[in-house]
PDB file of C-alpha atoms in Angstrom:
ATOM      1  CA  ASP A 111     -25.942  -7.378  34.008  1.00 69.00           C
ATOM      2  CA  VAL A 112     -22.226  -7.073  33.136  1.00 67.00           C
ATOM      3  CA  LYS A 113     -21.279  -3.557  32.534  1.00 89.00           C
ATOM      4  CA  VAL A 114     -18.199  -2.637  30.487  1.00 93.00           C
ATOM      5  CA  THR A 115     -17.890   1.199  29.791  1.00 94.00           C
ATOM      6  CA  GLN A 116     -15.570   3.020  27.630  1.00 95.00           C
ATOM      7  CA  SER A 117     -14.463   6.792  28.317  1.00 89.00           C
ATOM      8  CA  SER A 118     -15.367   8.246  24.889  1.00 91.00           C
ATOM      9  CA  ARG A 119     -17.636   7.110  21.906  1.00 92.00           C
ATOM     10  CA  TYR A 120     -15.830   9.205  19.678  1.00 95.00           C
ATOM     11  CA  LEU A 121     -12.333  10.832  19.669  1.00 96.00           C
ATOM     12  CA  VAL A 122     -10.388  12.785  17.184  1.00 97.00           C
ATOM     13  CA  LYS A 123      -6.847  13.297  17.778  1.00 97.00           C
ATOM     14  CA  ARG A 124      -3.727  14.524  15.614  1.00 97.00           C
ATOM     15  CA  THR A 125      -0.672  12.829  14.711  1.00 97.00           C
ATOM     16  CA  GLY A 126       1.751  12.367  17.180  1.00 97.00           C
ATOM     17  CA  GLU A 127      -0.327  12.691  20.110  1.00 96.00           C
ATOM     18  CA  LYS A 128      -0.526  10.664  23.094  1.00 96.00           C
ATOM     19  CA  VAL A 129      -3.751   9.021  23.289  1.00 97.00           C
ATOM     20  CA  PHE A 130      -5.336   7.389  26.393  1.00 97.00           C
ATOM     21  CA  LEU A 131      -8.614   4.869  26.027  1.00 97.00           C
ATOM     22  CA  GLU A 132     -10.156   3.981  29.294  1.00 96.00           C
ATOM     23  CA  CYS A 133     -12.196   1.136  29.889  1.00 97.00           C
ATOM     24  CA  VAL A 134     -13.841   0.177  33.258  1.00 97.00           C
ATOM     25  CA  GLN A 135     -15.824  -3.122  34.188  1.00 95.00           C
ATOM     26  CA  ASP A 136     -18.146  -3.359  37.001  1.00 92.00           C
ATOM     27  CA  MET A 137     -18.353  -7.080  37.586  1.00 88.00           C
ATOM     28  CA  ASP A 138     -14.840  -7.988  39.237  1.00 89.00           C
ATOM     29  CA  HIS A 139     -13.756  -9.622  36.021  1.00 90.00           C
ATOM     30  CA  GLU A 140     -10.274 -11.018  36.082  1.00 89.00           C
ATOM     31  CA  ASN A 141      -9.524 -10.408  32.384  1.00 90.00           C
ATOM     32  CA  MET A 142      -9.681  -7.484  30.154  1.00 93.00           C
ATOM     33  CA  PHE A 143      -8.967  -6.984  26.635  1.00 94.00           C
ATOM     34  CA  TRP A 144      -8.566  -4.726  23.930  1.00 96.00           C
ATOM     35  CA  TYR A 145      -9.581  -5.053  20.237  1.00 96.00           C
ATOM     36  CA  ARG A 146      -9.471  -3.030  17.192  1.00 96.00           C
ATOM     37  CA  GLN A 147     -12.211  -3.526  14.473  1.00 95.00           C
ATOM     38  CA  ASP A 148     -11.391  -2.594  10.863  1.00 93.00           C
ATOM     39  CA  PRO A 149     -13.923  -3.082   7.980  1.00 87.00           C
ATOM     40  CA  GLY A 150     -13.166  -6.625   6.307  1.00 85.00           C
ATOM     41  CA  LEU A 151     -10.779  -7.521   9.135  1.00 88.00           C
ATOM     42  CA  GLY A 152     -13.136  -8.191  11.936  1.00 89.00           C
ATOM     43  CA  LEU A 153     -11.827  -7.842  15.582  1.00 92.00           C
ATOM     44  CA  ARG A 154      -8.060  -8.031  16.359  1.00 93.00           C
ATOM     45  CA  LEU A 155      -6.511  -8.246  19.626  1.00 92.00           C
ATOM     46  CA  ILE A 156      -4.170  -5.694  20.686  1.00 95.00           C
ATOM     47  CA  TYR A 157      -3.491  -6.474  24.194  1.00 94.00           C
ATOM     48  CA  PHE A 158      -5.190  -8.359  27.133  1.00 91.00           C
ATOM     49  CA  SER A 159      -4.683  -8.550  30.857  1.00 92.00           C
ATOM     50  CA  TYR A 160      -5.352 -11.512  33.192  1.00 88.00           C
ATOM     51  CA  ASP A 161      -4.786  -9.673  36.601  1.00 88.00           C
ATOM     52  CA  VAL A 162      -3.843  -6.469  37.734  1.00 91.00           C
ATOM     53  CA  LYS A 163      -0.370  -5.099  36.675  1.00 88.00           C
ATOM     54  CA  MET A 164      -0.355  -8.106  34.090  1.00 89.00           C
ATOM     55  CA  LYS A 165      -0.452  -7.816  30.470  1.00 91.00           C
ATOM     56  CA  GLU A 166       0.278  -9.994  27.512  1.00 90.00           C
ATOM     57  CA  LYS A 167       0.415  -9.195  23.890  1.00 92.00           C
ATOM     58  CA  GLY A 168      -2.201  -9.901  21.582  1.00 90.00           C
ATOM     59  CA  ASP A 169      -1.936 -10.066  17.675  1.00 88.00           C
ATOM     60  CA  ILE A 170      -1.202  -6.738  16.716  1.00 94.00           C
ATOM     61  CA  PRO A 171       0.683  -4.814  19.620  1.00 95.00           C
ATOM     62  CA  GLU A 172       2.867  -2.552  17.773  1.00 95.00           C
ATOM     63  CA  GLY A 173       2.273   1.052  18.371  1.00 95.00           C
ATOM     64  CA  TYR A 174       0.037   0.311  21.390  1.00 97.00           C
ATOM     65  CA  SER A 175       0.703  -0.111  25.266  1.00 97.00           C
ATOM     66  CA  VAL A 176      -1.495  -0.742  28.324  1.00 97.00           C
ATOM     67  CA  SER A 177      -2.003  -0.219  31.984  1.00 96.00           C
ATOM     68  CA  ARG A 178      -3.948  -2.146  34.599  1.00 96.00           C
ATOM     69  CA  GLU A 179      -3.179  -0.432  38.068  1.00 95.00           C
ATOM     70  CA  LYS A 180      -6.654  -1.500  39.371  1.00 95.00           C
ATOM     71  CA  LYS A 181      -8.899  -4.704  38.426  1.00 94.00           C
ATOM     72  CA  GLU A 182     -11.749  -2.819  37.160  1.00 95.00           C
ATOM     73  CA  ARG A 183      -9.755  -0.425  34.826  1.00 96.00           C
ATOM     74  CA  PHE A 184      -7.740  -1.410  31.544  1.00 97.00           C
ATOM     75  CA  SER A 185      -6.342   1.646  29.725  1.00 97.00           C
ATOM     76  CA  LEU A 186      -4.807   1.472  26.027  1.00 97.00           C
ATOM     77  CA  ILE A 187      -2.206   3.899  25.237  1.00 97.00           C
ATOM     78  CA  LEU A 188      -1.143   5.100  22.028  1.00 97.00           C
ATOM     79  CA  GLU A 189       2.270   6.769  22.551  1.00 94.00           C
ATOM     80  CA  SER A 190       2.187   8.559  19.112  1.00 96.00           C
ATOM     81  CA  ALA A 191      -0.885   8.453  17.252  1.00 97.00           C
ATOM     82  CA  SER A 192      -0.725   7.441  13.685  1.00 97.00           C
ATOM     83  CA  THR A 193      -3.388   7.852  10.703  1.00 97.00           C
ATOM     84  CA  ASN A 194      -3.299   4.106  10.657  1.00 96.00           C
ATOM     85  CA  GLN A 195      -4.677   3.851  14.000  1.00 97.00           C
ATOM     86  CA  THR A 196      -7.854   5.280  12.966  1.00 97.00           C
ATOM     87  CA  SER A 197     -10.171   2.658  13.960  1.00 97.00           C
ATOM     88  CA  MET A 198     -12.914   1.568  16.289  1.00 96.00           C
ATOM     89  CA  TYR A 199     -11.445   0.272  19.461  1.00 97.00           C
ATOM     90  CA  LEU A 200     -13.523  -2.294  21.462  1.00 96.00           C
ATOM     91  CA  CYS A 201     -12.827  -3.280  25.349  1.00 96.00           C
ATOM     92  CA  ALA A 202     -14.114  -6.574  26.726  1.00 94.00           C
ATOM     93  CA  SER A 203     -13.923  -8.439  30.037  1.00 92.00           C
ATOM     94  CA  SER A 204     -14.463 -11.731  31.137  1.00 89.00           C
ATOM     95  CA  TRP A 205     -14.855 -13.600  34.598  1.00 84.00           C
ATOM     96  CA  ASP A 206     -12.255 -16.410  34.774  1.00 74.00           C
ATOM     97  CA  SER A 207      -8.367 -16.718  33.450  1.00 62.00           C
ATOM     98  CA  THR A 208      -8.442 -20.604  33.871  1.00 63.00           C
ATOM     99  CA  THR A 209     -10.968 -21.433  31.213  1.00 62.00           C
ATOM    100  CA  THR A 210     -12.513 -20.104  28.111  1.00 65.00           C
ATOM    101  CA  ASP A 211     -15.347 -17.665  29.399  1.00 76.00           C
ATOM    102  CA  THR A 212     -17.537 -15.371  27.508  1.00 84.00           C
ATOM    103  CA  GLN A 213     -16.149 -11.999  26.698  1.00 88.00           C
ATOM    104  CA  TYR A 214     -18.450  -8.927  27.384  1.00 91.00           C
ATOM    105  CA  PHE A 215     -17.995  -5.824  25.498  1.00 93.00           C
ATOM    106  CA  GLY A 216     -18.157  -2.264  25.789  1.00 93.00           C
ATOM    107  CA  PRO A 217     -19.772   0.249  23.314  1.00 92.00           C
ATOM    108  CA  GLY A 218     -16.392   1.087  21.629  1.00 94.00           C
ATOM    109  CA  THR A 219     -14.592   4.265  20.811  1.00 96.00           C
ATOM    110  CA  ARG A 220     -14.228   5.447  17.316  1.00 95.00           C
ATOM    111  CA  LEU A 221     -10.872   7.085  17.069  1.00 97.00           C
ATOM    112  CA  THR A 222      -9.825   9.373  13.992  1.00 97.00           C
ATOM    113  CA  VAL A 223      -6.378  10.300  13.810  1.00 97.00           C
ATOM    114  CA  LEU A 224      -5.883  13.158  11.593  1.00 96.00           C
TER     115      LEU A 224
ATOM    116  CA  ALA B 230      -3.888 -22.446  13.832  1.00 72.00           C
ATOM    117  CA  GLN B 231      -7.468 -21.272  14.326  1.00 82.00           C
ATOM    118  CA  LYS B 232      -9.357 -19.476  11.738  1.00 90.00           C
ATOM    119  CA  VAL B 233     -13.187 -18.419  11.351  1.00 94.00           C
ATOM    120  CA  THR B 234     -14.666 -17.765   8.167  1.00 96.00           C
ATOM    121  CA  GLN B 235     -17.966 -15.972   7.525  1.00 96.00           C
ATOM    122  CA  ALA B 236     -18.021 -15.946   3.697  1.00 94.00           C
ATOM    123  CA  GLN B 237     -21.302 -14.001   3.408  1.00 96.00           C
ATOM    124  CA  THR B 238     -20.168 -10.162   3.905  1.00 95.00           C
ATOM    125  CA  GLU B 239     -23.719  -8.700   3.328  1.00 96.00           C
ATOM    126  CA  ILE B 240     -26.967 -10.163   3.452  1.00 97.00           C
ATOM    127  CA  SER B 241     -30.262  -8.734   2.583  1.00 97.00           C
ATOM    128  CA  VAL B 242     -33.665  -9.873   3.439  1.00 97.00           C
ATOM    129  CA  VAL B 243     -37.169  -8.801   3.360  1.00 97.00           C
ATOM    130  CA  GLU B 244     -38.952  -8.631   6.803  1.00 97.00           C
ATOM    131  CA  LYS B 245     -40.421 -12.052   8.071  1.00 97.00           C
ATOM    132  CA  GLU B 246     -38.263 -14.077   6.001  1.00 97.00           C
ATOM    133  CA  ASP B 247     -35.771 -16.517   7.406  1.00 97.00           C
ATOM    134  CA  VAL B 248     -32.071 -15.783   7.118  1.00 97.00           C
ATOM    135  CA  THR B 249     -29.232 -18.398   7.862  1.00 97.00           C
ATOM    136  CA  LEU B 250     -25.664 -16.738   8.586  1.00 98.00           C
ATOM    137  CA  ASP B 251     -22.802 -19.223   7.849  1.00 97.00           C
ATOM    138  CA  CYS B 252     -19.687 -19.779   9.855  1.00 97.00           C
ATOM    139  CA  VAL B 253     -16.811 -22.295   9.321  1.00 97.00           C
ATOM    140  CA  TYR B 254     -13.961 -22.618  11.509  1.00 96.00           C
ATOM    141  CA  GLU B 255     -10.681 -24.369  11.603  1.00 94.00           C
ATOM    142  CA  THR B 256      -8.892 -25.692  14.715  1.00 90.00           C
ATOM    143  CA  ARG B 257      -6.308 -28.510  15.754  1.00 87.00           C
ATOM    144  CA  ASP B 258      -7.701 -28.280  19.267  1.00 85.00           C
ATOM    145  CA  THR B 259     -10.276 -31.156  20.330  1.00 85.00           C
ATOM    146  CA  THR B 260     -11.589 -29.005  22.833  1.00 86.00           C
ATOM    147  CA  TYR B 261     -12.805 -25.200  21.857  1.00 89.00           C
ATOM    148  CA  TYR B 262     -15.840 -22.921  22.145  1.00 90.00           C
ATOM    149  CA  LEU B 263     -17.588 -21.216  19.571  1.00 93.00           C
ATOM    150  CA  PHE B 264     -19.607 -17.965  19.906  1.00 94.00           C
ATOM    151  CA  TRP B 265     -22.045 -15.703  18.199  1.00 96.00           C
ATOM    152  CA  TYR B 266     -22.071 -11.964  18.748  1.00 96.00           C
ATOM    153  CA  LYS B 267     -24.518  -9.383  17.398  1.00 97.00           C
ATOM    154  CA  GLN B 268     -23.152  -5.528  16.670  1.00 95.00           C
ATOM    155  CA  PRO B 269     -26.408  -3.171  16.066  1.00 93.00           C
ATOM    156  CA  PRO B 270     -25.539   0.275  14.426  1.00 89.00           C
ATOM    157  CA  SER B 271     -24.624   1.460  18.327  1.00 86.00           C
ATOM    158  CA  GLY B 272     -21.431  -0.399  18.072  1.00 87.00           C
ATOM    159  CA  GLU B 273     -21.508  -2.640  21.071  1.00 88.00           C
ATOM    160  CA  LEU B 274     -20.950  -6.141  20.590  1.00 92.00           C
ATOM    161  CA  VAL B 275     -23.713  -8.083  22.234  1.00 93.00           C
ATOM    162  CA  PHE B 276     -23.204 -12.039  23.217  1.00 92.00           C
ATOM    163  CA  LEU B 277     -25.767 -14.322  21.701  1.00 94.00           C
ATOM    164  CA  ILE B 278     -24.174 -17.813  22.537  1.00 92.00           C
ATOM    165  CA  ARG B 279     -21.350 -19.881  23.560  1.00 89.00           C
ATOM    166  CA  ARG B 280     -21.127 -23.350  22.634  1.00 90.00           C
ATOM    167  CA  ASN B 281     -18.495 -26.003  23.576  1.00 87.00           C
ATOM    168  CA  SER B 282     -17.145 -28.683  20.928  1.00 89.00           C
ATOM    169  CA  PHE B 283     -18.603 -31.554  23.091  1.00 88.00           C
ATOM    170  CA  ASP B 284     -22.193 -30.374  22.643  1.00 85.00           C
ATOM    171  CA  GLU B 285     -23.425 -30.609  19.041  1.00 83.00           C
ATOM    172  CA  GLN B 286     -27.166 -30.210  20.141  1.00 83.00           C
ATOM    173  CA  ASN B 287     -28.628 -27.419  18.359  1.00 85.00           C
ATOM    174  CA  GLU B 288     -30.101 -24.659  20.450  1.00 86.00           C
ATOM    175  CA  ILE B 289     -33.299 -22.447  20.030  1.00 87.00           C
ATOM    176  CA  SER B 290     -33.613 -19.321  21.625  1.00 88.00           C
ATOM    177  CA  GLY B 291     -36.913 -17.590  20.357  1.00 93.00           C
ATOM    178  CA  ARG B 292     -36.492 -16.805  16.812  1.00 95.00           C
ATOM    179  CA  TYR B 293     -32.963 -17.507  16.849  1.00 95.00           C
ATOM    180  CA  SER B 294     -31.470 -20.910  16.361  1.00 94.00           C
ATOM    181  CA  TRP B 295     -27.743 -22.284  16.156  1.00 94.00           C
ATOM    182  CA  ASN B 296     -26.682 -25.441  14.139  1.00 94.00           C
ATOM    183  CA  PHE B 297     -23.275 -26.860  15.221  1.00 94.00           C
ATOM    184  CA  GLN B 298     -22.095 -29.460  12.920  1.00 93.00           C
ATOM    185  CA  LYS B 299     -18.424 -30.774  13.731  1.00 92.00           C
ATOM    186  CA  SER B 300     -18.465 -33.124  10.693  1.00 92.00           C
ATOM    187  CA  THR B 301     -18.394 -30.040   8.377  1.00 94.00           C
ATOM    188  CA  SER B 302     -16.756 -27.545  11.231  1.00 95.00           C
ATOM    189  CA  SER B 303     -19.875 -25.153  10.888  1.00 96.00           C
ATOM    190  CA  PHE B 304     -21.548 -23.224  13.206  1.00 96.00           C
ATOM    191  CA  ASN B 305     -24.370 -21.502  11.329  1.00 97.00           C
ATOM    192  CA  PHE B 306     -27.183 -19.058  12.974  1.00 97.00           C
ATOM    193  CA  THR B 307     -30.702 -18.864  11.689  1.00 97.00           C
ATOM    194  CA  ILE B 308     -33.115 -16.093  12.306  1.00 97.00           C
ATOM    195  CA  THR B 309     -36.758 -17.098  11.672  1.00 96.00           C
ATOM    196  CA  ALA B 310     -39.287 -14.297  10.735  1.00 97.00           C
ATOM    197  CA  SER B 311     -36.538 -11.677  10.400  1.00 97.00           C
ATOM    198  CA  GLN B 312     -37.311  -8.039  11.915  1.00 97.00           C
ATOM    199  CA  VAL B 313     -35.983  -4.772  11.166  1.00 96.00           C
ATOM    200  CA  VAL B 314     -34.328  -4.731  14.659  1.00 95.00           C
ATOM    201  CA  ASP B 315     -32.174  -7.588  13.476  1.00 97.00           C
ATOM    202  CA  SER B 316     -30.320  -5.643  11.207  1.00 97.00           C
ATOM    203  CA  ALA B 317     -26.695  -5.772  12.557  1.00 97.00           C
ATOM    204  CA  VAL B 318     -23.285  -7.116  11.762  1.00 96.00           C
ATOM    205  CA  TYR B 319     -23.148 -10.807  13.292  1.00 97.00           C
ATOM    206  CA  PHE B 320     -19.739 -12.029  14.212  1.00 96.00           C
ATOM    207  CA  CYS B 321     -18.784 -15.759  14.836  1.00 96.00           C
ATOM    208  CA  ALA B 322     -15.972 -16.245  17.308  1.00 94.00           C
ATOM    209  CA  LEU B 323     -13.707 -19.437  18.121  1.00 93.00           C
ATOM    210  CA  SER B 324     -11.598 -19.938  21.410  1.00 88.00           C
ATOM    211  CA  GLU B 325      -9.446 -22.626  22.685  1.00 77.00           C
ATOM    212  CA  PHE B 326     -10.569 -24.388  25.963  1.00 64.00           C
ATOM    213  CA  VAL B 327      -7.847 -23.207  28.027  1.00 60.00           C
ATOM    214  CA  GLY B 328      -7.048 -19.403  28.407  1.00 56.00           C
ATOM    215  CA  ALA B 329      -9.309 -16.551  27.927  1.00 51.00           C
ATOM    216  CA  ASN B 330      -6.942 -14.565  25.649  1.00 60.00           C
ATOM    217  CA  ASN B 331      -7.271 -16.480  22.201  1.00 71.00           C
ATOM    218  CA  LEU B 332     -10.672 -15.379  20.888  1.00 83.00           C
ATOM    219  CA  PHE B 333     -10.744 -15.491  17.129  1.00 89.00           C
ATOM    220  CA  PHE B 334     -13.117 -13.713  15.056  1.00 92.00           C
ATOM    221  CA  GLY B 335     -14.567 -13.912  11.752  1.00 94.00           C
ATOM    222  CA  THR B 336     -14.806 -10.798   9.565  1.00 94.00           C
ATOM    223  CA  GLY B 337     -18.523 -10.565  10.305  1.00 95.00           C
ATOM    224  CA  THR B 338     -21.739 -10.655   8.009  1.00 96.00           C
ATOM    225  CA  ARG B 339     -23.729  -7.463   7.817  1.00 96.00           C
ATOM    226  CA  LEU B 340     -27.482  -8.193   7.782  1.00 97.00           C
ATOM    227  CA  THR B 341     -30.284  -5.848   6.617  1.00 97.00           C
ATOM    228  CA  VAL B 342     -33.555  -6.469   6.873  1.00 97.00           C
ATOM    229  CA  ILE B 343     -35.897  -4.480   4.706  1.00 97.00           C
ATOM    230  CA  PRO B 344     -39.221  -3.554   5.919  1.00 95.00           C
TER     231      PRO B 344
END
């Protein structure tokens, strides 16, 4: 079974703090993704990575950055957290970057920025 | 542009009733994939099904069935004899054929099954 884990289920931070969300997958998947989920908006893609040290902007990258130093780990960074970044963050991974492959999701991190 | 519409925001049914969740999509691509995911209260999205645009055959998996109709750009999901454990938010998603980055989600339908 594919296993995608996220470092925290719940996180509370203050405005202006630097926040790291970590995601690890154990299936040697090439692609990894970060989404945020907000009521009434569904899931929106923030960033994705198709290889180590490679990254691509998604639909809503503003205010976020990412890091992928190892194939199994993909980090989402909020350089200076703001209240409008309070949301559920979901990480996903998929096998192959050459075709559309099923994405498998982690349990999510519910981030609250005060 | 790609778009997925799930017009039903919330649905409530009594246990053992059948329920259909609607999904309508828009794409200019002739080749694409459609997905359904389930998000139970625990939060994790669980993959249910992946269907490519060339395969319009309906699929059944236990109490779950999917009706794909290209003529109406719909990919509807039916749960037969619903159970309380089916209570969740269900997402329909669309992706282009090439490139793993562009998965477009609908806004989800919250299903509540009342015992």
